mmCIF file of C-alpha atoms in Angstrom:
data_model
loop_
_atom_site.group_PDB
_atom_site.id
_atom_site.type_symbol
_atom_site.label_atom_id
_atom_site.label_comp_id
_atom_site.label_asym_id
_atom_site.label_seq_id
_atom_site.Cartn_x
_atom_site.Cartn_y
_atom_site.Cartn_z
ATOM 1 C CA UNK A 1 1.242 -19.978 -24.766
ATOM 2 C CA UNK A 2 3.497 -22.068 -22.272
ATOM 3 C CA UNK A 3 3.899 -21.120 -18.628
ATOM 4 C CA UNK A 4 6.857 -22.268 -16.389
ATOM 5 C CA UNK A 5 7.261 -21.250 -12.696
ATOM 6 C CA UNK A 6 10.641 -20.461 -11.275
ATOM 7 C CA UNK A 7 12.135 -18.939 -8.118
ATOM 8 C CA UNK A 8 13.416 -15.042 -8.797
ATOM 9 C CA UNK A 9 16.924 -15.988 -8.134
ATOM 10 C CA UNK A 10 16.586 -18.442 -11.268
ATOM 11 C CA UNK A 11 16.047 -15.459 -13.696
ATOM 12 C CA UNK A 12 19.252 -15.484 -15.854
ATOM 13 C CA UNK A 13 20.859 -12.453 -17.415
ATOM 14 C CA UNK A 14 19.033 -12.952 -20.869
ATOM 15 C CA UNK A 15 15.683 -13.125 -19.080
ATOM 16 C CA UNK A 16 16.302 -10.011 -16.871
ATOM 17 C CA UNK A 17 17.275 -8.203 -20.219
ATOM 18 C CA UNK A 18 13.939 -9.277 -21.903
ATOM 19 C CA UNK A 19 12.045 -8.215 -18.844
ATOM 20 C CA UNK A 20 13.571 -4.786 -18.896
ATOM 21 C CA UNK A 21 13.140 -4.430 -22.607
ATOM 22 C CA UNK A 22 9.280 -5.076 -22.059
ATOM 23 C CA UNK A 23 9.138 -2.306 -19.445
ATOM 24 C CA UNK A 24 11.037 -0.011 -21.699
ATOM 25 C CA UNK A 25 8.592 -0.386 -24.567
ATOM 26 C CA UNK A 26 5.554 0.381 -22.421
ATOM 27 C CA UNK A 27 5.357 3.486 -20.059
ATOM 28 C CA UNK A 28 2.566 1.806 -18.013
ATOM 29 C CA UNK A 29 4.911 -1.005 -17.041
ATOM 30 C CA UNK A 30 7.933 1.422 -15.996
ATOM 31 C CA UNK A 31 7.441 1.201 -12.202
ATOM 32 C CA UNK A 32 10.422 -0.040 -10.263
ATOM 33 C CA UNK A 33 8.001 -2.135 -8.420
ATOM 34 C CA UNK A 34 7.599 -4.252 -11.820
ATOM 35 C CA UNK A 35 11.314 -4.588 -12.269
ATOM 36 C CA UNK A 36 13.145 -7.815 -12.170
ATOM 37 C CA UNK A 37 15.406 -6.232 -9.543
ATOM 38 C CA UNK A 38 12.462 -5.723 -7.246
ATOM 39 C CA UNK A 39 11.269 -9.235 -7.730
ATOM 40 C CA UNK A 40 14.699 -10.620 -7.204
ATOM 41 C CA UNK A 41 15.018 -8.730 -4.030
ATOM 42 C CA UNK A 42 11.738 -9.933 -2.701
ATOM 43 C CA UNK A 43 12.952 -13.467 -3.495
ATOM 44 C CA UNK A 44 15.740 -13.096 -1.204
ATOM 45 C CA UNK A 45 13.710 -12.287 1.783
ATOM 46 C CA UNK A 46 10.506 -14.413 1.113
ATOM 47 C CA UNK A 47 10.327 -18.165 0.498
ATOM 48 C CA UNK A 48 6.778 -17.925 -1.067
ATOM 49 C CA UNK A 49 8.007 -15.746 -4.117
ATOM 50 C CA UNK A 50 7.798 -17.145 -7.699
ATOM 51 C CA UNK A 51 7.832 -15.924 -11.222
ATOM 52 C CA UNK A 52 5.801 -17.301 -14.139
ATOM 53 C CA UNK A 53 7.677 -17.038 -17.279
ATOM 54 C CA UNK A 54 5.348 -16.977 -20.468
ATOM 55 C CA UNK A 55 6.404 -17.997 -23.721
ATOM 56 C CA UNK A 56 5.310 -18.646 -27.239
ATOM 57 C CA UNK A 57 7.417 -21.163 -29.002
ATOM 58 C CA UNK A 58 10.906 -20.220 -28.477
ATOM 59 C CA UNK A 59 10.043 -16.475 -27.606
ATOM 60 C CA UNK A 60 9.481 -15.174 -24.135
ATOM 61 C CA UNK A 61 6.533 -13.051 -24.132
ATOM 62 C CA UNK A 62 5.792 -12.277 -20.448
ATOM 63 C CA UNK A 63 6.755 -12.410 -16.716
ATOM 64 C CA UNK A 64 4.297 -12.677 -13.885
ATOM 65 C CA UNK A 65 5.836 -12.341 -10.393
ATOM 66 C CA UNK A 66 3.583 -13.592 -7.591
ATOM 67 C CA UNK A 67 3.454 -15.203 -4.144
ATOM 68 C CA UNK A 68 1.874 -18.458 -3.485
ATOM 69 C CA UNK A 69 0.028 -18.961 -0.148
ATOM 70 C CA UNK A 70 -1.803 -21.853 1.476
ATOM 71 C CA UNK A 71 -5.225 -22.948 -0.081
ATOM 72 C CA UNK A 72 -3.888 -21.823 -3.609
ATOM 73 C CA UNK A 73 -4.211 -18.289 -2.710
ATOM 74 C CA UNK A 74 -1.934 -15.973 -4.840
ATOM 75 C CA UNK A 75 -0.898 -12.472 -4.117
ATOM 76 C CA UNK A 76 1.403 -9.942 -5.880
ATOM 77 C CA UNK A 77 5.021 -10.126 -5.119
ATOM 78 C CA UNK A 78 5.596 -8.261 -1.801
ATOM 79 C CA UNK A 79 1.893 -8.159 -1.305
ATOM 80 C CA UNK A 80 0.847 -4.838 0.377
ATOM 81 C CA UNK A 81 4.318 -3.249 -0.099
ATOM 82 C CA UNK A 82 4.076 -3.455 -3.791
ATOM 83 C CA UNK A 83 2.495 -0.363 -5.323
ATOM 84 C CA UNK A 84 2.487 -1.686 -9.096
ATOM 85 C CA UNK A 85 1.214 -5.083 -9.911
ATOM 86 C CA UNK A 86 0.592 -7.159 -13.017
ATOM 87 C CA UNK A 87 2.030 -9.033 -15.799
ATOM 88 C CA UNK A 88 5.171 -7.555 -17.555
ATOM 89 C CA UNK A 89 4.615 -8.428 -21.210
ATOM 90 C CA UNK A 90 5.264 -7.754 -24.934
ATOM 91 C CA UNK A 91 2.796 -5.570 -26.712
ATOM 92 C CA UNK A 92 -0.210 -7.208 -28.386
ATOM 93 C CA UNK A 93 -0.305 -10.547 -26.415
ATOM 94 C CA UNK A 94 -3.397 -12.133 -25.270
ATOM 95 C CA UNK A 95 -3.530 -14.000 -21.911
ATOM 96 C CA UNK A 96 -6.137 -15.997 -20.372
ATOM 97 C CA UNK A 97 -6.487 -15.147 -16.709
ATOM 98 C CA UNK A 98 -7.776 -18.587 -15.640
ATOM 99 C CA UNK A 99 -5.212 -20.457 -17.654
ATOM 100 C CA UNK A 100 -2.555 -18.305 -16.128
ATOM 101 C CA UNK A 101 -3.605 -18.995 -12.515
ATOM 102 C CA UNK A 102 -3.760 -22.815 -13.438
ATOM 103 C CA UNK A 103 -0.192 -22.672 -14.663
ATOM 104 C CA UNK A 104 0.823 -21.055 -11.604
ATOM 105 C CA UNK A 105 -0.782 -23.520 -9.336
ATOM 106 C CA UNK A 106 -3.242 -20.964 -7.897
ATOM 107 C CA UNK A 107 -7.102 -20.899 -7.371
ATOM 108 C CA UNK A 108 -7.171 -17.279 -6.630
ATOM 109 C CA UNK A 109 -4.970 -14.059 -7.398
ATOM 110 C CA UNK A 110 -5.675 -11.105 -5.399
ATOM 111 C CA UNK A 111 -4.437 -7.618 -6.499
ATOM 112 C CA UNK A 112 -4.474 -4.031 -4.923
ATOM 113 C CA UNK A 113 -2.517 -1.788 -7.186
ATOM 114 C CA UNK A 114 -3.071 -3.302 -10.708
ATOM 115 C CA UNK A 115 -1.610 -1.130 -13.468
ATOM 116 C CA UNK A 116 -3.456 -0.401 -16.615
ATOM 117 C CA UNK A 117 -3.038 -2.247 -19.878
ATOM 118 C CA UNK A 118 -4.000 -5.619 -18.261
ATOM 119 C CA UNK A 119 -7.255 -6.423 -20.000
ATOM 120 C CA UNK A 120 -7.204 -10.063 -18.938
ATOM 121 C CA UNK A 121 -7.561 -8.957 -15.264
ATOM 122 C CA UNK A 122 -9.731 -5.919 -15.972
ATOM 123 C CA UNK A 123 -13.129 -7.706 -15.773
ATOM 124 C CA UNK A 124 -12.174 -8.820 -12.001
ATOM 125 C CA UNK A 125 -11.527 -5.431 -10.669
ATOM 126 C CA UNK A 126 -13.774 -4.503 -7.825
ATOM 127 C CA UNK A 127 -12.219 -0.972 -6.895
ATOM 128 C CA UNK A 128 -10.622 1.508 -8.947
ATOM 129 C CA UNK A 129 -8.787 4.882 -8.041
ATOM 130 C CA UNK A 130 -6.623 7.481 -9.579
ATOM 131 C CA UNK A 131 -2.849 7.563 -8.659
ATOM 132 C CA UNK A 132 -1.023 10.930 -7.719
ATOM 133 C CA UNK A 133 1.439 11.648 -10.509
ATOM 134 C CA UNK A 134 3.833 14.731 -10.052
ATOM 135 C CA UNK A 135 5.267 15.987 -13.300
ATOM 136 C CA UNK A 136 8.573 17.804 -12.878
ATOM 137 C CA UNK A 137 9.777 17.312 -16.373
ATOM 138 C CA UNK A 138 9.574 21.040 -17.118
ATOM 139 C CA UNK A 139 11.687 22.090 -14.110
ATOM 140 C CA UNK A 140 10.528 23.038 -10.490
ATOM 141 C CA UNK A 141 9.346 26.533 -11.379
ATOM 142 C CA UNK A 142 6.889 24.971 -14.046
ATOM 143 C CA UNK A 143 5.731 22.431 -11.567
ATOM 144 C CA UNK A 144 4.970 25.241 -8.869
ATOM 145 C CA UNK A 145 3.035 27.157 -11.559
ATOM 146 C CA UNK A 146 0.691 24.140 -12.155
ATOM 147 C CA UNK A 147 0.200 23.570 -8.395
ATOM 148 C CA UNK A 148 -0.553 27.347 -8.024
ATOM 149 C CA UNK A 149 -3.259 27.014 -10.868
ATOM 150 C CA UNK A 150 -4.748 23.880 -9.167
ATOM 151 C CA UNK A 151 -4.357 24.407 -5.490
ATOM 152 C CA UNK A 152 -3.156 27.855 -4.645
ATOM 153 C CA UNK A 153 -4.109 27.709 -0.957
ATOM 154 C CA UNK A 154 -2.037 24.503 -0.648
ATOM 155 C CA UNK A 155 0.924 25.984 -2.242
ATOM 156 C CA UNK A 156 0.784 29.144 -0.278
ATOM 157 C CA UNK A 157 0.534 27.286 2.906
ATOM 158 C CA UNK A 158 3.466 24.907 1.960
ATOM 159 C CA UNK A 159 5.647 27.969 1.072
ATOM 160 C CA UNK A 160 4.768 29.680 4.357
ATOM 161 C CA UNK A 161 5.456 26.735 6.426
ATOM 162 C CA UNK A 162 8.725 26.123 4.556
ATOM 163 C CA UNK A 163 9.816 29.684 5.453
ATOM 164 C CA UNK A 164 8.668 29.350 9.106
ATOM 165 C CA UNK A 165 10.524 25.902 9.744
ATOM 166 C CA UNK A 166 13.640 27.696 8.454
ATOM 167 C CA UNK A 167 13.473 30.577 10.778
ATOM 168 C CA UNK A 168 12.396 28.633 13.797
ATOM 169 C CA UNK A 169 14.686 25.669 13.631
ATOM 170 C CA UNK A 170 17.461 26.317 11.030
ATOM 171 C CA UNK A 171 18.219 26.593 7.456
ATOM 172 C CA UNK A 172 16.413 23.934 5.276
ATOM 173 C CA UNK A 173 18.237 21.603 2.997
ATOM 174 C CA UNK A 174 17.369 18.443 1.085
ATOM 175 C CA UNK A 175 19.654 15.463 0.404
ATOM 176 C CA UNK A 176 17.966 13.714 -2.478
ATOM 177 C CA UNK A 177 19.694 10.407 -1.592
ATOM 178 C CA UNK A 178 21.432 9.607 1.716
ATOM 179 C CA UNK A 179 23.213 6.417 1.751
ATOM 180 C CA UNK A 180 23.464 6.670 5.718
ATOM 181 C CA UNK A 181 21.712 3.516 7.227
ATOM 182 C CA UNK A 182 21.218 5.655 10.370
ATOM 183 C CA UNK A 183 18.956 7.915 8.391
ATOM 184 C CA UNK A 184 16.957 5.095 7.046
ATOM 185 C CA UNK A 185 16.423 3.750 10.588
ATOM 186 C CA UNK A 186 15.464 7.045 11.764
ATOM 187 C CA UNK A 187 12.742 7.040 8.912
ATOM 188 C CA UNK A 188 11.487 3.572 9.727
ATOM 189 C CA UNK A 189 11.182 4.607 13.525
ATOM 190 C CA UNK A 190 9.237 7.745 12.423
ATOM 191 C CA UNK A 191 6.858 5.621 10.147
ATOM 192 C CA UNK A 192 6.345 2.916 12.835
ATOM 193 C CA UNK A 193 5.284 5.770 15.209
ATOM 194 C CA UNK A 194 2.817 7.094 12.622
ATOM 195 C CA UNK A 195 1.245 3.670 12.082
ATOM 196 C CA UNK A 196 0.823 3.358 15.780
ATOM 197 C CA UNK A 197 -0.860 6.949 16.020
ATOM 198 C CA UNK A 198 -3.401 6.028 13.222
ATOM 199 C CA UNK A 199 -4.172 2.604 14.486
ATOM 200 C CA UNK A 200 -2.861 0.795 11.416
ATOM 201 C CA UNK A 201 -0.554 -2.126 11.270
ATOM 202 C CA UNK A 202 3.085 -1.393 11.474
ATOM 203 C CA UNK A 203 4.792 -2.454 8.078
ATOM 204 C CA UNK A 204 8.194 -2.369 9.743
ATOM 205 C CA UNK A 205 6.831 -4.689 12.399
ATOM 206 C CA UNK A 206 7.517 -7.329 9.849
ATOM 207 C CA UNK A 207 11.371 -8.318 9.503
ATOM 208 C CA UNK A 208 11.085 -9.246 5.694
ATOM 209 C CA UNK A 209 9.917 -5.636 5.073
ATOM 210 C CA UNK A 210 12.787 -4.127 7.025
ATOM 211 C CA UNK A 211 15.407 -6.418 5.268
ATOM 212 C CA UNK A 212 13.736 -5.634 1.912
ATOM 213 C CA UNK A 213 13.940 -1.943 2.331
ATOM 214 C CA UNK A 214 17.375 -2.202 3.600
ATOM 215 C CA UNK A 215 18.504 -4.206 0.742
ATOM 216 C CA UNK A 216 17.007 -1.866 -1.943
ATOM 217 C CA UNK A 217 18.387 1.194 -0.234
ATOM 218 C CA UNK A 218 21.809 -0.206 -0.505
ATOM 219 C CA UNK A 219 21.462 -1.116 -4.163
ATOM 220 C CA UNK A 220 22.061 0.936 -7.245
ATOM 221 C CA UNK A 221 20.527 -1.029 -9.962
ATOM 222 C CA UNK A 222 19.356 1.290 -12.743
ATOM 223 C CA UNK A 223 15.900 -0.349 -12.874
ATOM 224 C CA UNK A 224 15.255 -0.228 -9.232
ATOM 225 C CA UNK A 225 17.318 1.741 -6.832
ATOM 226 C CA UNK A 226 16.377 2.828 -3.268
ATOM 227 C CA UNK A 227 16.415 6.615 -3.152
ATOM 228 C CA UNK A 228 16.256 7.939 0.646
ATOM 229 C CA UNK A 229 15.504 11.639 0.436
ATOM 230 C CA UNK A 230 15.866 13.625 3.810
ATOM 231 C CA UNK A 231 14.932 17.045 4.851
ATOM 232 C CA UNK A 232 17.134 18.806 7.468
ATOM 233 C CA UNK A 233 16.571 22.105 9.386
ATOM 234 C CA UNK A 234 20.269 22.907 10.261
ATOM 235 C CA UNK A 235 21.564 19.541 11.295
ATOM 236 C CA UNK A 236 18.268 18.311 12.525
ATOM 237 C CA UNK A 237 16.538 15.641 10.559
ATOM 238 C CA UNK A 238 12.895 16.708 10.102
ATOM 239 C CA UNK A 239 11.279 14.498 7.344
ATOM 240 C CA UNK A 240 12.331 11.779 5.009
ATOM 241 C CA UNK A 241 11.043 9.442 2.227
ATOM 242 C CA UNK A 242 12.421 6.143 0.806
ATOM 243 C CA UNK A 243 11.217 5.612 -2.751
ATOM 244 C CA UNK A 244 12.378 3.409 -5.731
ATOM 245 C CA UNK A 245 13.974 5.062 -8.711
ATOM 246 C CA UNK A 246 14.029 3.731 -12.192
ATOM 247 C CA UNK A 247 15.807 6.160 -14.416
ATOM 248 C CA UNK A 248 13.675 9.441 -14.570
ATOM 249 C CA UNK A 249 10.867 7.714 -12.547
ATOM 250 C CA UNK A 250 10.692 7.909 -8.716
ATOM 251 C CA UNK A 251 8.055 5.687 -7.249
ATOM 252 C CA UNK A 252 6.713 6.807 -3.670
ATOM 253 C CA UNK A 253 6.957 4.231 -0.998
ATOM 254 C CA UNK A 254 7.464 5.188 2.716
ATOM 255 C CA UNK A 255 7.195 8.958 3.760
ATOM 256 C CA UNK A 256 7.584 9.947 7.338
ATOM 257 C CA UNK A 257 8.394 12.813 9.544
ATOM 258 C CA UNK A 258 9.340 13.605 13.213
ATOM 259 C CA UNK A 259 5.891 14.252 14.919
ATOM 260 C CA UNK A 260 7.682 16.993 17.075
ATOM 261 C CA UNK A 261 7.648 19.193 14.186
ATOM 262 C CA UNK A 262 4.072 18.466 12.838
ATOM 263 C CA UNK A 263 2.951 22.134 13.273
ATOM 264 C CA UNK A 264 5.146 23.092 10.398
ATOM 265 C CA UNK A 265 3.430 20.398 8.034
ATOM 266 C CA UNK A 266 6.780 18.746 7.452
ATOM 267 C CA UNK A 267 5.333 16.192 5.020
ATOM 268 C CA UNK A 268 3.957 18.986 2.761
ATOM 269 C CA UNK A 269 7.372 20.898 3.049
ATOM 270 C CA UNK A 270 9.401 17.850 2.297
ATOM 271 C CA UNK A 271 7.524 16.900 -0.844
ATOM 272 C CA UNK A 272 7.691 20.418 -2.347
ATOM 273 C CA UNK A 273 11.565 20.541 -1.650
ATOM 274 C CA UNK A 274 11.963 16.877 -2.866
ATOM 275 C CA UNK A 275 10.169 17.717 -6.086
ATOM 276 C CA UNK A 276 12.692 20.589 -6.643
ATOM 277 C CA UNK A 277 15.861 18.416 -5.929
ATOM 278 C CA UNK A 278 14.369 15.628 -8.023
ATOM 279 C CA UNK A 279 13.882 17.976 -11.135
ATOM 280 C CA UNK A 280 17.463 19.088 -10.677
ATOM 281 C CA UNK A 281 18.744 15.580 -10.833
ATOM 282 C CA UNK A 282 16.926 14.558 -14.048
ATOM 283 C CA UNK A 283 13.869 12.929 -12.421
ATOM 284 C CA UNK A 284 10.900 13.772 -14.678
ATOM 285 C CA UNK A 285 8.007 12.093 -12.912
ATOM 286 C CA UNK A 286 7.121 11.156 -9.372
ATOM 287 C CA UNK A 287 4.537 8.506 -8.893
ATOM 288 C CA UNK A 288 2.916 8.562 -5.503
ATOM 289 C CA UNK A 289 0.331 5.717 -6.148
ATOM 290 C CA UNK A 290 -2.932 6.025 -4.709
ATOM 291 C CA UNK A 291 -3.793 8.649 -2.062
ATOM 292 C CA UNK A 292 -7.571 8.619 -0.759
ATOM 293 C CA UNK A 293 -9.305 11.183 1.245
ATOM 294 C CA UNK A 294 -8.661 14.788 1.887
ATOM 295 C CA UNK A 295 -4.915 14.594 1.647
ATOM 296 C CA UNK A 296 -2.438 17.179 0.429
ATOM 297 C CA UNK A 297 -0.941 14.828 -2.098
ATOM 298 C CA UNK A 298 -4.013 15.190 -4.126
ATOM 299 C CA UNK A 299 -3.332 18.965 -4.312
ATOM 300 C CA UNK A 300 0.230 18.496 -5.390
ATOM 301 C CA UNK A 301 -0.654 16.137 -8.297
ATOM 302 C CA UNK A 302 -0.452 17.218 -11.846
ATOM 303 C CA UNK A 303 -2.035 14.063 -13.392
ATOM 304 C CA UNK A 304 -2.751 10.486 -12.621
ATOM 305 C CA UNK A 305 -3.323 7.046 -13.943
ATOM 306 C CA UNK A 306 -6.032 4.454 -12.865
ATOM 307 C CA UNK A 307 -5.112 1.475 -10.603
ATOM 308 C CA UNK A 308 -7.616 -1.263 -9.439
ATOM 309 C CA UNK A 309 -8.194 -3.548 -6.670
ATOM 310 C CA UNK A 310 -9.872 -7.033 -7.104
ATOM 311 C CA UNK A 311 -9.456 -10.806 -7.125
ATOM 312 C CA UNK A 312 -9.321 -13.308 -9.868
ATOM 313 C CA UNK A 313 -10.853 -16.788 -9.217
ATOM 314 C CA UNK A 314 -10.758 -20.133 -11.011
ATOM 315 C CA UNK A 315 -13.842 -22.329 -10.827
ATOM 316 C CA UNK A 316 -12.508 -24.488 -7.745
ATOM 317 C CA UNK A 317 -13.478 -25.243 -4.142
ATOM 318 C CA UNK A 318 -10.715 -23.057 -3.005
ATOM 319 C CA UNK A 319 -11.719 -20.096 -4.892
ATOM 320 C CA UNK A 320 -15.300 -20.559 -3.629
ATOM 321 C CA UNK A 321 -14.172 -20.483 -0.134
ATOM 322 C CA UNK A 322 -12.033 -17.385 -0.647
ATOM 323 C CA UNK A 323 -15.106 -15.520 -2.208
ATOM 324 C CA UNK A 324 -17.155 -16.359 0.821
ATOM 325 C CA UNK A 325 -14.559 -14.980 3.237
ATOM 326 C CA UNK A 326 -13.585 -11.892 1.338
ATOM 327 C CA UNK A 327 -16.192 -10.489 -0.906
ATOM 328 C CA UNK A 328 -18.404 -8.862 1.773
ATOM 329 C CA UNK A 329 -15.334 -7.059 3.184
ATOM 330 C CA UNK A 330 -14.511 -5.751 -0.355
ATOM 331 C CA UNK A 331 -17.984 -4.723 -0.807
ATOM 332 C CA UNK A 332 -18.073 -2.801 2.491
ATOM 333 C CA UNK A 333 -14.784 -1.114 1.576
ATOM 334 C CA UNK A 334 -16.107 0.159 -1.764
ATOM 335 C CA UNK A 335 -19.212 1.527 0.012
ATOM 336 C CA UNK A 336 -17.139 3.603 2.398
ATOM 337 C CA UNK A 337 -14.764 4.809 -0.278
ATOM 338 C CA UNK A 338 -17.670 5.798 -2.663
ATOM 339 C CA UNK A 339 -18.828 8.169 0.363
ATOM 340 C CA UNK A 340 -16.413 10.939 1.359
ATOM 341 C CA UNK A 341 -18.121 11.628 4.665
ATOM 342 C CA UNK A 342 -18.152 7.944 5.758
ATOM 343 C CA UNK A 343 -14.430 7.656 4.728
ATOM 344 C CA UNK A 344 -13.498 10.523 6.973
ATOM 345 C CA UNK A 345 -15.449 8.997 9.826
ATOM 346 C CA UNK A 346 -13.630 5.577 9.287
ATOM 347 C CA UNK A 347 -10.278 7.320 9.203
ATOM 348 C CA UNK A 348 -10.934 9.178 12.626
ATOM 349 C CA UNK A 349 -12.065 5.940 14.243
ATOM 350 C CA UNK A 350 -8.848 4.226 13.265
ATOM 351 C CA UNK A 351 -6.826 7.161 14.679
ATOM 352 C CA UNK A 352 -8.901 7.130 17.755
ATOM 353 C CA UNK A 353 -8.165 3.495 18.153
ATOM 354 C CA UNK A 354 -4.497 3.961 17.799
ATOM 355 C CA UNK A 355 -4.440 6.582 20.598
ATOM 356 C CA UNK A 356 -6.585 4.223 22.815
ATOM 357 C CA UNK A 357 -4.051 1.518 22.168
ATOM 358 C CA UNK A 358 -1.070 3.658 23.012
ATOM 359 C CA UNK A 359 -2.768 4.898 26.124
ATOM 360 C CA UNK A 360 -3.401 1.393 27.381
ATOM 361 C CA UNK A 361 0.011 0.351 26.738
ATOM 362 C CA UNK A 362 1.316 3.178 28.712
ATOM 363 C CA UNK A 363 -0.968 2.470 31.610
ATOM 364 C CA UNK A 364 0.127 -1.224 31.724
ATOM 365 C CA UNK A 365 3.889 0.089 32.035
ATOM 366 C CA UNK A 366 2.939 2.887 34.328
ATOM 367 C CA UNK A 367 5.094 5.317 32.391
ATOM 368 C CA UNK A 368 2.614 8.103 32.073
ATOM 369 C CA UNK A 369 2.187 7.605 28.241
ATOM 370 C CA UNK A 370 5.755 7.632 27.148
ATOM 371 C CA UNK A 371 6.207 5.472 23.947
ATOM 372 C CA UNK A 372 9.390 3.629 23.721
ATOM 373 C CA UNK A 373 11.461 3.583 20.716
#
């Protein structure tokens, strides 16, 4: 196998067509996060984005998008905002993980959402979890029947909150895709506020993430089109979700809502109504990636597939240093995730930390707790 490394913008029409053909032939590679369009969009906003083109003789057999960081550390393209990772390849090929990394100039490749069907990376997985898949291929009523059978209390609460929100605020409507950039910026503002509330890093505090989301929202490529779904009560925007669509598959990405309406469980209401709108528009499956903890998304799921987190290392000084720095952290993370009570404690600590940070910022401004937009 030969390995050549190029920039995403160097992918020609023929290579892009081969890439899509590999995805079409294997359902586990169908995610828009694994599409050439997503990789090329990331290449437009990040200077450390590359693609390894794998070939045997005159035949291209695979594509491996990645980022190259200092000390030979590799990461998935778009890092922690890519929710499906791995090699896009022809069926039946064999890959040597160490040789692949060497060909890419990497000592290490970290992954967090590795899709299935990647046996060359499987031995390096440290964590494994099941994604949340929502099947609406049989129509919305069929989907509701499945949720009712698996989680009747969640469905009952969602339908009750839906009716109450409509009565108290205004008639509900869902726009499956809003092309309005103002709606997108409203969603990003809500999401940034949520990150602050729960004490976690603000994804939209990174300019390249904002630019990437805006680019994909404006695009309509069939393999990776940004889909901004908005929930309104009357004329008031209540909740939204920016995802990526590839034909009949909608991949979840950034959901958010206006915290002023939190008592109505707007996230739950929006997900139910989005499933209805998606089914009516020909979407058959919604992939919400991994949802840990006591989360309503687990109750809305109809099936799932396994994704894994881990790290591939070659025998090198750089890889040894990386192991010393990161392995204890990953082991601690697995320990917490394997113990639901500890996971709940950790989540509450992070939320408390977010509240303390907001309070300290307010005190320093003397604004009594107001948070600026």
